[in-house]
Short mmCIF file of C-alpha atoms and ligand atoms in Angstrom, two decimals:
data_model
loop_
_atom_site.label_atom_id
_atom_site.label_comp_id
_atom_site.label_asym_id
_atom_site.label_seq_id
_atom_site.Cartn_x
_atom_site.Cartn_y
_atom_site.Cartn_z
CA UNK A 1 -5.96 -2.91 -25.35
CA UNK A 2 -5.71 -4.45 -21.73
CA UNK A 3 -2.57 -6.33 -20.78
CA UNK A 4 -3.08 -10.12 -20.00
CA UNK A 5 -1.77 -9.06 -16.51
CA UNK A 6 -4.75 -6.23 -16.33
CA UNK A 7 -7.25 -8.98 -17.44
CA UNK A 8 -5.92 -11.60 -15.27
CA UNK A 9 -6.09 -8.96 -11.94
CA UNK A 10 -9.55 -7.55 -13.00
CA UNK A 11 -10.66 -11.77 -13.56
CA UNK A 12 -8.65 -12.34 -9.96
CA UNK A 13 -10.42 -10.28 -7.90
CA UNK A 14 -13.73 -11.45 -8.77
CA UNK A 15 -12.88 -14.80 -6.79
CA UNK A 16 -10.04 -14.04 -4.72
CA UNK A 17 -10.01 -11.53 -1.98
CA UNK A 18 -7.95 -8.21 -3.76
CA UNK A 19 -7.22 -10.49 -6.18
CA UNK A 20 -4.16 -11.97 -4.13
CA UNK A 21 -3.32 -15.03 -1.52
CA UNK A 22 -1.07 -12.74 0.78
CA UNK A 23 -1.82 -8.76 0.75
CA UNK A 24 1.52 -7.51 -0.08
CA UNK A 25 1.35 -9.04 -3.46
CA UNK A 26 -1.68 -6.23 -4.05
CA UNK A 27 0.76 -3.53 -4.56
CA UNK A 28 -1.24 -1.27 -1.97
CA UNK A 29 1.18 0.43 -0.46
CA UNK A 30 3.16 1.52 -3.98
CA UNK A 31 -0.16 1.69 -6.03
CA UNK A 32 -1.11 0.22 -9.97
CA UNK A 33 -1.93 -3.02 -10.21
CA UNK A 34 0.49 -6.25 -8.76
CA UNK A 35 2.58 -7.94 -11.59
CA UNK A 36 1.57 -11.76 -12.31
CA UNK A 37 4.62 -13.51 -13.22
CA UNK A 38 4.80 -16.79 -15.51
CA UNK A 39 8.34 -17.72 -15.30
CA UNK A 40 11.37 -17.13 -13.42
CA UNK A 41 15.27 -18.02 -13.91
CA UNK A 42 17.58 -16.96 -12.08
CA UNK A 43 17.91 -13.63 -11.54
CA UNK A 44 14.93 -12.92 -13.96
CA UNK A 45 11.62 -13.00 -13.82
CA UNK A 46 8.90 -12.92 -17.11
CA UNK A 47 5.25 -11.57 -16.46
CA UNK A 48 2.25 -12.96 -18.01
CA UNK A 49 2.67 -10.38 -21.13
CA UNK A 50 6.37 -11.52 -21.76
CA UNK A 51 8.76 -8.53 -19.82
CA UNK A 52 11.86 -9.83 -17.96
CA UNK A 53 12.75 -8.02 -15.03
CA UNK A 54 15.54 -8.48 -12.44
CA UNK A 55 14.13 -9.98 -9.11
CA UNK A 56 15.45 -8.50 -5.68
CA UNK A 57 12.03 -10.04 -4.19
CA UNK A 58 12.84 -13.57 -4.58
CA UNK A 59 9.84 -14.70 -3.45
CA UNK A 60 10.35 -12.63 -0.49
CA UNK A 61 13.89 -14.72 0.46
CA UNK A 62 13.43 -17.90 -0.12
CA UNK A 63 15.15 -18.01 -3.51
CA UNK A 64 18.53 -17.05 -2.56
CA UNK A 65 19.95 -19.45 -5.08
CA UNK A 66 17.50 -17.93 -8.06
CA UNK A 67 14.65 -19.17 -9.32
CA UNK A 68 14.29 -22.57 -10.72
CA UNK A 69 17.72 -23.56 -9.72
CA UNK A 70 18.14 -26.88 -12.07
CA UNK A 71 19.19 -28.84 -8.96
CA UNK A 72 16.33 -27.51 -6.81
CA UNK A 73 14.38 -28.70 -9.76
CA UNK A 74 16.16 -32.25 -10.06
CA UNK A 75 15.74 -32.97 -6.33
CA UNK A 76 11.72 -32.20 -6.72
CA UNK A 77 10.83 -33.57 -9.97
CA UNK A 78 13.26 -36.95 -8.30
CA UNK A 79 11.26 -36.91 -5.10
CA UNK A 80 7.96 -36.53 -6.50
CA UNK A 81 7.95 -39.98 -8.56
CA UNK A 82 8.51 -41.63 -5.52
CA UNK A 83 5.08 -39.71 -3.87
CA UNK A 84 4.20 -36.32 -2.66
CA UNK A 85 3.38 -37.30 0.84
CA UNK A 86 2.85 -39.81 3.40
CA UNK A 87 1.54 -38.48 6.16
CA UNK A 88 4.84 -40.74 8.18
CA UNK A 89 7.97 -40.06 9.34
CA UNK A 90 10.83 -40.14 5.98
CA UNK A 91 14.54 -40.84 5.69
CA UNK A 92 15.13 -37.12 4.43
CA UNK A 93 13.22 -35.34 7.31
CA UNK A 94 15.87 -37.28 9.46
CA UNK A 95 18.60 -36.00 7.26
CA UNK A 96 17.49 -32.27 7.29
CA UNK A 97 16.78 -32.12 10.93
CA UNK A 98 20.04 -33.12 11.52
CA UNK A 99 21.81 -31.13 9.28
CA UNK A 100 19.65 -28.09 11.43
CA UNK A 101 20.97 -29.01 14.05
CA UNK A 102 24.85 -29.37 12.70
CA UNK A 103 24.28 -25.79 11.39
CA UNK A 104 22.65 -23.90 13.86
CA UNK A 105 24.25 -25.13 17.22
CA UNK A 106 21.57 -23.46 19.33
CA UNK A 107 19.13 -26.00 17.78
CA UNK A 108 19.13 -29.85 19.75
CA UNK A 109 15.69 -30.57 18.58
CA UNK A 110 13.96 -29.10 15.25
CA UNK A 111 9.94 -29.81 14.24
CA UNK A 112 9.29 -29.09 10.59
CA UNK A 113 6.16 -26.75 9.60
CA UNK A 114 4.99 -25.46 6.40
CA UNK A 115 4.89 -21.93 7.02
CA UNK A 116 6.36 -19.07 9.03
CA UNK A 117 3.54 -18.18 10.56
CA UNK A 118 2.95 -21.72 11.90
CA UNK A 119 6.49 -21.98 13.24
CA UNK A 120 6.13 -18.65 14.63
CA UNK A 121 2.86 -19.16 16.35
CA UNK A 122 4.30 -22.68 17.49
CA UNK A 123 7.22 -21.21 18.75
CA UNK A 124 5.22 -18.78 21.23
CA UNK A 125 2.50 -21.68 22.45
CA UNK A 126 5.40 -24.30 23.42
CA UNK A 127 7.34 -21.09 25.03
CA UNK A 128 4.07 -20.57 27.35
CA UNK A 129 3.72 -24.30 27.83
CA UNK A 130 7.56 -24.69 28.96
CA UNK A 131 6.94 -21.66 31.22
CA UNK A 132 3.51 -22.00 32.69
CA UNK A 133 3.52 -17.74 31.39
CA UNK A 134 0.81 -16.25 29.72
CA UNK A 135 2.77 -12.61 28.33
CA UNK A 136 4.71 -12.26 25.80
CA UNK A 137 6.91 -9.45 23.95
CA UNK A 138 7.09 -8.46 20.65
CA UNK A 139 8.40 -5.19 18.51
CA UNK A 140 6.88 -2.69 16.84
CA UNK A 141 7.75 -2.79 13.02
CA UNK A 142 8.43 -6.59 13.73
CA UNK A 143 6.46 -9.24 12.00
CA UNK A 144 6.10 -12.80 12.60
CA UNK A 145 2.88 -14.23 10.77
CA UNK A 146 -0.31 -13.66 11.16
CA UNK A 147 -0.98 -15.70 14.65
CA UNK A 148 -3.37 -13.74 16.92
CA UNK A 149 -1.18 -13.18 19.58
CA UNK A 150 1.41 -11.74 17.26
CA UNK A 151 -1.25 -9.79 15.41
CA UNK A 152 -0.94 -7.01 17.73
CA UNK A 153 0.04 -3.01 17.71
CA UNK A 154 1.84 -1.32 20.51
CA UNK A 155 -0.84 -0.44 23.43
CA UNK A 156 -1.86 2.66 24.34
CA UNK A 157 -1.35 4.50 27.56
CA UNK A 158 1.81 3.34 29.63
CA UNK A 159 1.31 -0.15 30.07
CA UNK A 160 2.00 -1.18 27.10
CA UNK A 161 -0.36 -3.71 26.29
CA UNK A 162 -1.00 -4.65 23.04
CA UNK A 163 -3.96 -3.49 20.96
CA UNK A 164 -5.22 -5.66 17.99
CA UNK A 165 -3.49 -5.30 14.70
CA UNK A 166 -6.35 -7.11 12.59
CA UNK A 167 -9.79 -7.48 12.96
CA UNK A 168 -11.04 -10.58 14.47
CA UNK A 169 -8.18 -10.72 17.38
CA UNK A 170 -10.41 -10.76 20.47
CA UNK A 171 -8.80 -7.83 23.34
CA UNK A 172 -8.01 -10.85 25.65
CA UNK A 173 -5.49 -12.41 23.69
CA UNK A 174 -4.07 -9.07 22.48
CA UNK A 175 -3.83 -7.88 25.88
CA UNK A 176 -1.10 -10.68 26.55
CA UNK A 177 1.36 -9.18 24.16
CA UNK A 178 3.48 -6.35 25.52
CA UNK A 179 4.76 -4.46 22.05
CA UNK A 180 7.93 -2.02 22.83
CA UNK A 181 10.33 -0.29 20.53
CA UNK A 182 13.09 -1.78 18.36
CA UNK A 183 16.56 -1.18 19.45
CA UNK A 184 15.18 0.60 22.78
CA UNK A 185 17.41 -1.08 25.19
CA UNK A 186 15.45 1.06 28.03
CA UNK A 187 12.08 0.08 27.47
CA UNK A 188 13.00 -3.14 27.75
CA UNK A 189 15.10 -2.79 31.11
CA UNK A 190 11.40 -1.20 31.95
CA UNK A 191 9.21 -3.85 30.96
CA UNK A 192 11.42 -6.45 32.27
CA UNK A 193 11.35 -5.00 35.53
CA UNK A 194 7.38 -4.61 35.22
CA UNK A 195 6.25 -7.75 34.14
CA UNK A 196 10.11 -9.82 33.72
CA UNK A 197 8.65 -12.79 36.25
CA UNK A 198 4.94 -12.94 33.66
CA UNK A 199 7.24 -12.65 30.48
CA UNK A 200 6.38 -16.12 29.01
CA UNK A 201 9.04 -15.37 25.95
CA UNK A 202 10.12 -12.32 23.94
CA UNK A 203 9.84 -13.29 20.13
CA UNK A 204 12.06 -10.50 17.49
CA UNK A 205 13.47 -10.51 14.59
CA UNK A 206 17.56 -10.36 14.88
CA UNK A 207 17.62 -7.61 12.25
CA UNK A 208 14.23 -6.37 11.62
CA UNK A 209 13.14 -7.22 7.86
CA UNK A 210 9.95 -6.40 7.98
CA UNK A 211 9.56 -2.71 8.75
CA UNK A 212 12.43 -2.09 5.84
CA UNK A 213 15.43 -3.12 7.21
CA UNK A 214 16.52 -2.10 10.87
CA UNK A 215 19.76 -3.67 12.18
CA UNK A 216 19.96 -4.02 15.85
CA UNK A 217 22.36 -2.71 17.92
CA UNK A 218 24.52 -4.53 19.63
CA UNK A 219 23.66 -3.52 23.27
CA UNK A 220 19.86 -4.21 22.21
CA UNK A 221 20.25 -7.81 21.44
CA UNK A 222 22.87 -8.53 24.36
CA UNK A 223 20.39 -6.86 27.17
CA UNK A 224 17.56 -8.76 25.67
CA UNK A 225 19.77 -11.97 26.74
CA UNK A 226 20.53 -10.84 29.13
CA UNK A 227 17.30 -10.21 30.79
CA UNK A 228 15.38 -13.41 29.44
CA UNK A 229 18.09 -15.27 31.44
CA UNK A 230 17.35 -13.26 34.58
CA UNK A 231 13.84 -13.57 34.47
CA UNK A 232 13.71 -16.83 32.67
CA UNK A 233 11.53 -15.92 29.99
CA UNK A 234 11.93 -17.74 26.48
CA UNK A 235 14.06 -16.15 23.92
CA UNK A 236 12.63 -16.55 20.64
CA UNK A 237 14.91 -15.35 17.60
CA UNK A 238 12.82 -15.42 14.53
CA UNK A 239 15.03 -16.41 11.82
CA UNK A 240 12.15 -17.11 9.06
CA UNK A 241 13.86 -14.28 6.84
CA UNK A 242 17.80 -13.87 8.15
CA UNK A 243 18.10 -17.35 8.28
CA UNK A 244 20.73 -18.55 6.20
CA UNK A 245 20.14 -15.16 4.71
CA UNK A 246 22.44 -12.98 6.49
CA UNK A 247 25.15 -15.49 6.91
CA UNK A 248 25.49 -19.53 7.06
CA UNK A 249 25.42 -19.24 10.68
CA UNK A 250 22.04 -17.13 10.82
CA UNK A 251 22.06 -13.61 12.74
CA UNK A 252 22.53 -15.91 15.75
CA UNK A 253 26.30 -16.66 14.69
CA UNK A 254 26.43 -13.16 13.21
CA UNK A 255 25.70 -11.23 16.38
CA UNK A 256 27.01 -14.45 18.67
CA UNK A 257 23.72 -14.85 20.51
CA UNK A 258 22.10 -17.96 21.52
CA UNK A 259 18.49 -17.93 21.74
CA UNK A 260 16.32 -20.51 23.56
CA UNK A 261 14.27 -21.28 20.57
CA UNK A 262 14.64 -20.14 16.93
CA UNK A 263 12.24 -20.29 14.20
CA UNK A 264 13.06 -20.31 10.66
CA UNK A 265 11.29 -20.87 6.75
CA UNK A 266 11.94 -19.17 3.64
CA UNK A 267 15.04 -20.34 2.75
CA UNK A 268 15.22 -23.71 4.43
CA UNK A 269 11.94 -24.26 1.98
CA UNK A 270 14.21 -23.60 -1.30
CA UNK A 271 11.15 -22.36 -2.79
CA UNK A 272 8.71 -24.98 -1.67
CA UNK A 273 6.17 -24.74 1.78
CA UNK A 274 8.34 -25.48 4.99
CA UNK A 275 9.88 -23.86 7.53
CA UNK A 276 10.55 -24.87 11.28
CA UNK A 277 11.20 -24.06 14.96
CA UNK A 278 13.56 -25.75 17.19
CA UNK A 279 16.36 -24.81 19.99
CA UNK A 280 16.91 -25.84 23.55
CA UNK A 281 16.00 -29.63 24.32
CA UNK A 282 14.27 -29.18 27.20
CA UNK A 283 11.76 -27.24 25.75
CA UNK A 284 11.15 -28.81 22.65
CA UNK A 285 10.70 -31.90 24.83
CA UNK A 286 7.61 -30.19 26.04
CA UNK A 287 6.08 -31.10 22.60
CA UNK A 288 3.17 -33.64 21.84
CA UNK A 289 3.32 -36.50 21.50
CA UNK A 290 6.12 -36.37 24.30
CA UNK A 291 5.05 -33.38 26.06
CA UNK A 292 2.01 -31.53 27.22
CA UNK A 293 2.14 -28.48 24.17
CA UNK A 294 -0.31 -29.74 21.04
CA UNK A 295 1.48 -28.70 17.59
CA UNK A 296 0.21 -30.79 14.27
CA UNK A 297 0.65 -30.46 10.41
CA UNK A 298 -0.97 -32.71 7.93
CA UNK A 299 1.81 -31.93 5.32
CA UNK A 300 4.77 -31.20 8.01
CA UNK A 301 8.08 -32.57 6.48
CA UNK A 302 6.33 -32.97 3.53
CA UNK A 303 9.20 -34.89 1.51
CA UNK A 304 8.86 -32.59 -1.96
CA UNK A 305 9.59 -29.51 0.26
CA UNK A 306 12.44 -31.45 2.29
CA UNK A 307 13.76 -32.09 -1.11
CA UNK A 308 13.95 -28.81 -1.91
CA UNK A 309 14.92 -27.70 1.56
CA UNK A 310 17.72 -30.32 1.51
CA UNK A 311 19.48 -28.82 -1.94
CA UNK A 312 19.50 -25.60 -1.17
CA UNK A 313 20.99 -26.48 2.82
CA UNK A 314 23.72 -28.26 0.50
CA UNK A 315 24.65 -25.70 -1.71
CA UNK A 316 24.90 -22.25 0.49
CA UNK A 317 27.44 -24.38 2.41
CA UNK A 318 29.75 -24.63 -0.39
CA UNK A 319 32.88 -22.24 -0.58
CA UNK A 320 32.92 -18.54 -0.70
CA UNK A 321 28.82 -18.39 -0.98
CA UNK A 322 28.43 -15.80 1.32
CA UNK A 323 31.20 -13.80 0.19
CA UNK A 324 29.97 -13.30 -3.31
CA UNK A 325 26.66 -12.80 -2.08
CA UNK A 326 27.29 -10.67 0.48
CA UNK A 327 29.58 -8.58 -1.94
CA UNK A 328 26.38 -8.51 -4.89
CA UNK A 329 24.36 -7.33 -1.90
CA UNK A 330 26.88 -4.57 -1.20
CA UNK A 331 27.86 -3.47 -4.51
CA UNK A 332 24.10 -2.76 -5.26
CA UNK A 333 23.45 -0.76 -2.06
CA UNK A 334 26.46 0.67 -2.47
CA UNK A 335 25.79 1.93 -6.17
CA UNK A 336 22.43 3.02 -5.48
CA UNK A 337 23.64 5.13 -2.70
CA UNK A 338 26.64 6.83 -4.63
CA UNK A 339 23.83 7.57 -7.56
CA UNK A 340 21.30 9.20 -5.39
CA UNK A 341 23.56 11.32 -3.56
CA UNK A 342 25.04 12.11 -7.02
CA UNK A 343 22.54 13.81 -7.59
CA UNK A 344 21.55 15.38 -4.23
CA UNK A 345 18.63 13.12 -3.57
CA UNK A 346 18.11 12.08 0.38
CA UNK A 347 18.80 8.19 -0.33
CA UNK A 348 20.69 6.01 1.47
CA UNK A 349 20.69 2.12 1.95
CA UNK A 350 22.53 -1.09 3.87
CA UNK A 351 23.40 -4.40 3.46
CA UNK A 352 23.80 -7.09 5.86
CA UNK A 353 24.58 -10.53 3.72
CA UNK A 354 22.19 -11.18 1.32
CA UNK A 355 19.41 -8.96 2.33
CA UNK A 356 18.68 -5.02 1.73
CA UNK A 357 17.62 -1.60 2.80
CA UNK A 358 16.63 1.13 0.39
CA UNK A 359 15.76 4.70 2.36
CA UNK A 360 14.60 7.94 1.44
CA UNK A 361 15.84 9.66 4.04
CA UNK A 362 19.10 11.30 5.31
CA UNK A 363 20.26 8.68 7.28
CA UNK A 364 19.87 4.84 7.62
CA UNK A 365 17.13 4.28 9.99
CA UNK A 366 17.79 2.68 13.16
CA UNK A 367 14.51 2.54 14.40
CA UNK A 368 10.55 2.02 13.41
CA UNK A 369 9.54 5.59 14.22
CA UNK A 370 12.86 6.72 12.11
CA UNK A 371 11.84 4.69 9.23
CA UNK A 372 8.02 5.98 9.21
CA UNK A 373 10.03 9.44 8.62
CA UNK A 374 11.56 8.05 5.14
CA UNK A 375 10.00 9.45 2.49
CA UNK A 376 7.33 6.66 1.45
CA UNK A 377 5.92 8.86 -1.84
CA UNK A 378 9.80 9.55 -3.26
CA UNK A 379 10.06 5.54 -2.57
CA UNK A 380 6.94 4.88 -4.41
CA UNK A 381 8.46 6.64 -7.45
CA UNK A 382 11.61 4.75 -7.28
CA UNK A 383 9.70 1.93 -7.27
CA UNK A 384 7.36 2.20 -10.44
CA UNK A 385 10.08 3.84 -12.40
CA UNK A 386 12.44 1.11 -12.04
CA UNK A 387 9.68 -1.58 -12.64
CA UNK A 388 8.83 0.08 -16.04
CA UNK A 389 12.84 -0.05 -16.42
CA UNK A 390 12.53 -4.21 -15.58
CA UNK A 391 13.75 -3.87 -11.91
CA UNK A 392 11.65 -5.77 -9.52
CA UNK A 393 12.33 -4.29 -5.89
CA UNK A 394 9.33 -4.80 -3.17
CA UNK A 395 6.30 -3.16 -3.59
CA UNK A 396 6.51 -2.03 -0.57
CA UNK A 397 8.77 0.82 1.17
CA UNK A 398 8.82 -1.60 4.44
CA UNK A 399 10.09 -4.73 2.94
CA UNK A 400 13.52 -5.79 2.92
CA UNK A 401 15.04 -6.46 -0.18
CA UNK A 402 16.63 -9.80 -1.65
CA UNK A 403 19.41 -10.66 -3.99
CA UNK A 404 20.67 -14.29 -5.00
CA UNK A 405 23.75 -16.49 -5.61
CA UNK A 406 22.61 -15.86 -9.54
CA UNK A 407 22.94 -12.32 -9.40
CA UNK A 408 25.89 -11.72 -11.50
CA UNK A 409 27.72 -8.24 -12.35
CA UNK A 410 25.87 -8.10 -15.14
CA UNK A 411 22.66 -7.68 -13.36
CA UNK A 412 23.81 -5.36 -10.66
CA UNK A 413 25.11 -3.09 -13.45
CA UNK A 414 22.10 -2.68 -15.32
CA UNK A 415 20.44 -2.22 -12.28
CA UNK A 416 22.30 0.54 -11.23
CA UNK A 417 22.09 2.34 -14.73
CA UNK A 418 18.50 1.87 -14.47
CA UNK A 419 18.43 3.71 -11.32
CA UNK A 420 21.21 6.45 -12.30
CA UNK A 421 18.88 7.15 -15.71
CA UNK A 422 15.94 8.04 -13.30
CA UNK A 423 18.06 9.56 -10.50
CA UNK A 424 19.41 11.88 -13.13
CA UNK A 425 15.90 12.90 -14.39
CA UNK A 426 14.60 13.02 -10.66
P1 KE4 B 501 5.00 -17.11 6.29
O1 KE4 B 501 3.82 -17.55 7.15
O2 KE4 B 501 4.62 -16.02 5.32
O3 KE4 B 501 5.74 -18.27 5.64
O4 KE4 B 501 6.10 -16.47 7.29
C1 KE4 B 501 5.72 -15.43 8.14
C2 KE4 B 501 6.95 -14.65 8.56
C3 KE4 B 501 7.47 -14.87 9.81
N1 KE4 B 501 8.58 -14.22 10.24
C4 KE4 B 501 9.21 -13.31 9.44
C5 KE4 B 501 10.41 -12.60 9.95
C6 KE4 B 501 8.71 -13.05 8.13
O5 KE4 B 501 9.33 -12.13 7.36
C7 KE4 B 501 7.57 -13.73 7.68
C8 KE4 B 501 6.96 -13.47 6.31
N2 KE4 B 501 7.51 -12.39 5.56
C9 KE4 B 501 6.62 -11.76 4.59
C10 KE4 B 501 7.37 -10.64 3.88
N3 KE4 B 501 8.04 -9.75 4.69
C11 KE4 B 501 6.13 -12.76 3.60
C12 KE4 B 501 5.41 -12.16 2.44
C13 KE4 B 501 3.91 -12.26 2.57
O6 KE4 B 501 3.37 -12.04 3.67
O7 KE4 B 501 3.29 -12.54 1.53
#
């Protein structure tokens, strides 16, 4: 007899492209057939035939305070009798742009967006306006939405222009994007001295989330500074996953560097469509309707979102949040890591906050090329074996992972067991 989840993928695909709205949910890279889910507290989540499983997903980090967090819920069901939308400015978008601002101090002016990718794409259009610039750098393994000019793989031959990602990214807007190496502090003294005066802004993420995760080193992110100040290019953090993620004060406060512009989402959303771009005045000043660079959004600061936004800005802020989640965060790694090995297996894995790095491999990847050597098929295994156990990682081996301010002991525990059972049996 067929699941309900079989029916409902078979039933999906017939009228929605791989029978998903965003392609990681497909399961492709790890293989069977994507879970549809039907309810969510907490740390759990329940799929459409009734298993619980532990979520380190989380929505892909926007739920670091669980799912359906009853205040969350409060503040939306609240806002929502009042209207969904108006389509004009509202009290609350005042209050969260402010409360940006108050958190992350490289932030004078905000704009609210309802996606990543739109904040992203934003981001790198008001960078070229401010500049007059047409280039721009980005980093292998490093994703930022699916913008054309971001859509883009590492060039071939020495120049280093990019080469179109996706299909339907003409050449000539590809060819603006200069894609170097992660944590290759020479390539980009190289580039810089190349192209540093056509370098309209360098957009990365602050620890790479999205190729597994790849913490920079410090030298990395302090040259990169470095050389957008010399050659006045735009630095461009991308904080849609490590805001409020890695820390209350972003990977900005974390590593103490002050981009020009920041953009951020997932968790500023609480769950609901919104994220944002913002930093130094002067350039956001260079935004319609006062300046010359077009940006729009029907449902931008939409007030249900804010609402959600708003509730969750509150309560990360209060005492000893980051601690305990930080510590979750590490006591899983760390548990997974002292299993594996155990038991001789080449695992290893890293924490930074509330966000996670599982590995196949040796030795923690510091690098894209060193995390393409990770053993994707032993990950692949992991993965399925602790999903029949009810363990919910990524379903992918170059996602981060995700845990929440409702992950208890408890959870961690069984996780862990979980994983020792089928380290032990490896
Ligand atoms: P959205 O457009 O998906 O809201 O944000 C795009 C984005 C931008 N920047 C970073 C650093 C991101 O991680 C993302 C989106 N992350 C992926 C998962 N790694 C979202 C999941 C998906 O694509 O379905």
């Amino acid at each position: 007899m067929t699941s309900r989840n079989q029916q409902l993928f078979e039933q999906s695909q017939k009228v929605i492209p791989g029978g998903v709205n965003s392609p990681v949910r497909a399961f492709k890279s790890v293989g069977g057939n994507p879970v549809f889910f039907q309810r969510g507290k907490g740390a759990h989540v329940w799929d459409v035939d009734g298993k619980s499983y532990i979520d380190y997903v989380g929505s892909w980090g926007p739920l670091i305070l669980g799912h359906a967090h009853p205040d969350v819920v409060k503040a939306v069901q609240k806002t929502s009798e009042n209207g969904l939308t108006f389509g004009a400015p509202t009290e609350a978008e005042l209050e969260i742009a402010e409360l940006i601002c108050n958190l992350i101090p490289s932030i004078e002016q905000v704009r609210l967006v309802s996606s990543g990718t739109e904040a992203g794409m934003s981001a790198i259009r008001l960078a070229r306006g401010f500049t007059g610039r047409n280039k721009i750098v980005k980093f292998e393994g490093c994703y930022h939405g699916h913008d054309d000019s971001l859509l883009v793989k590492a060039g071939s031959g020495a120049l280093t222009f990019g080469n179109p990602s996706s299909a339907g990214v003409p050449q000539e807007t590809a060819g603006h994007t200069i894609v170097l190496d992660y944590n290759d502090v020479s390539g980009l003294e190289e580039n810089f001295k190349k192209f540093g005066n056509e370098i309209a802004a360098v957009i990365i993420e602050p620890v790479a989330g999205n190729m597994n995760l790849v913490a920079p080193t410090p030298d990395f992110l302090n040259t990169l500074r470095a050389l957008c100040s010399q050659y006045g290019s735009v630095l461009i953090f991308d904080e849609v996953m490590t805001g409020f993620r890695v820390g209350l004060k972003c990977a900005q406060g974390r590593y103490q560097i002050k981009p020009d512009l920041t953009v951020l989402g997932k968790v500023i959303g609480g769950g609901m469509p919104m994220a944002a771009f913002g930093g130094r005045r002067e350039i956001m000043q260079c935004l319609a309707p006062v300046g010359a660079v077009y940006q729009a959004g029907t449902l931008s600061g939409n007030p249900v979102a804010v609402a959600a936004g708003l509730t969750t800005l509150k309560l990360i802020q209060e005492a000893g949040f980051y601690e305990n989640l930080a510590d979750k965060t590490h006591q899983l790694t760390n548990g997974l890591t002292a299993s594996a090995q155990k038991h001789g297996i080449d695992f290893c894995a890293q924490s930074i906050g509330g966000m996670f790095g599982l590995y196949f491999s040796k030795t923690i990847p510091a690098s894209f090329a060193e995390v393409m050597a990770c053993d994707k098929d032993a990950f692949n295994r992991f993965f399925h074996a602790m999903l029949d156990k009810g363990v919910y990682f990524a379903p992918s081996a170059f996602e981060a992972g995700f845990v929440s301010s409702m992950h208890t002991d408890a959870e961690i525990n069984d996780t862990l067991s979980a994983a020792d059972d089928i380290f032990t049996a490896w």
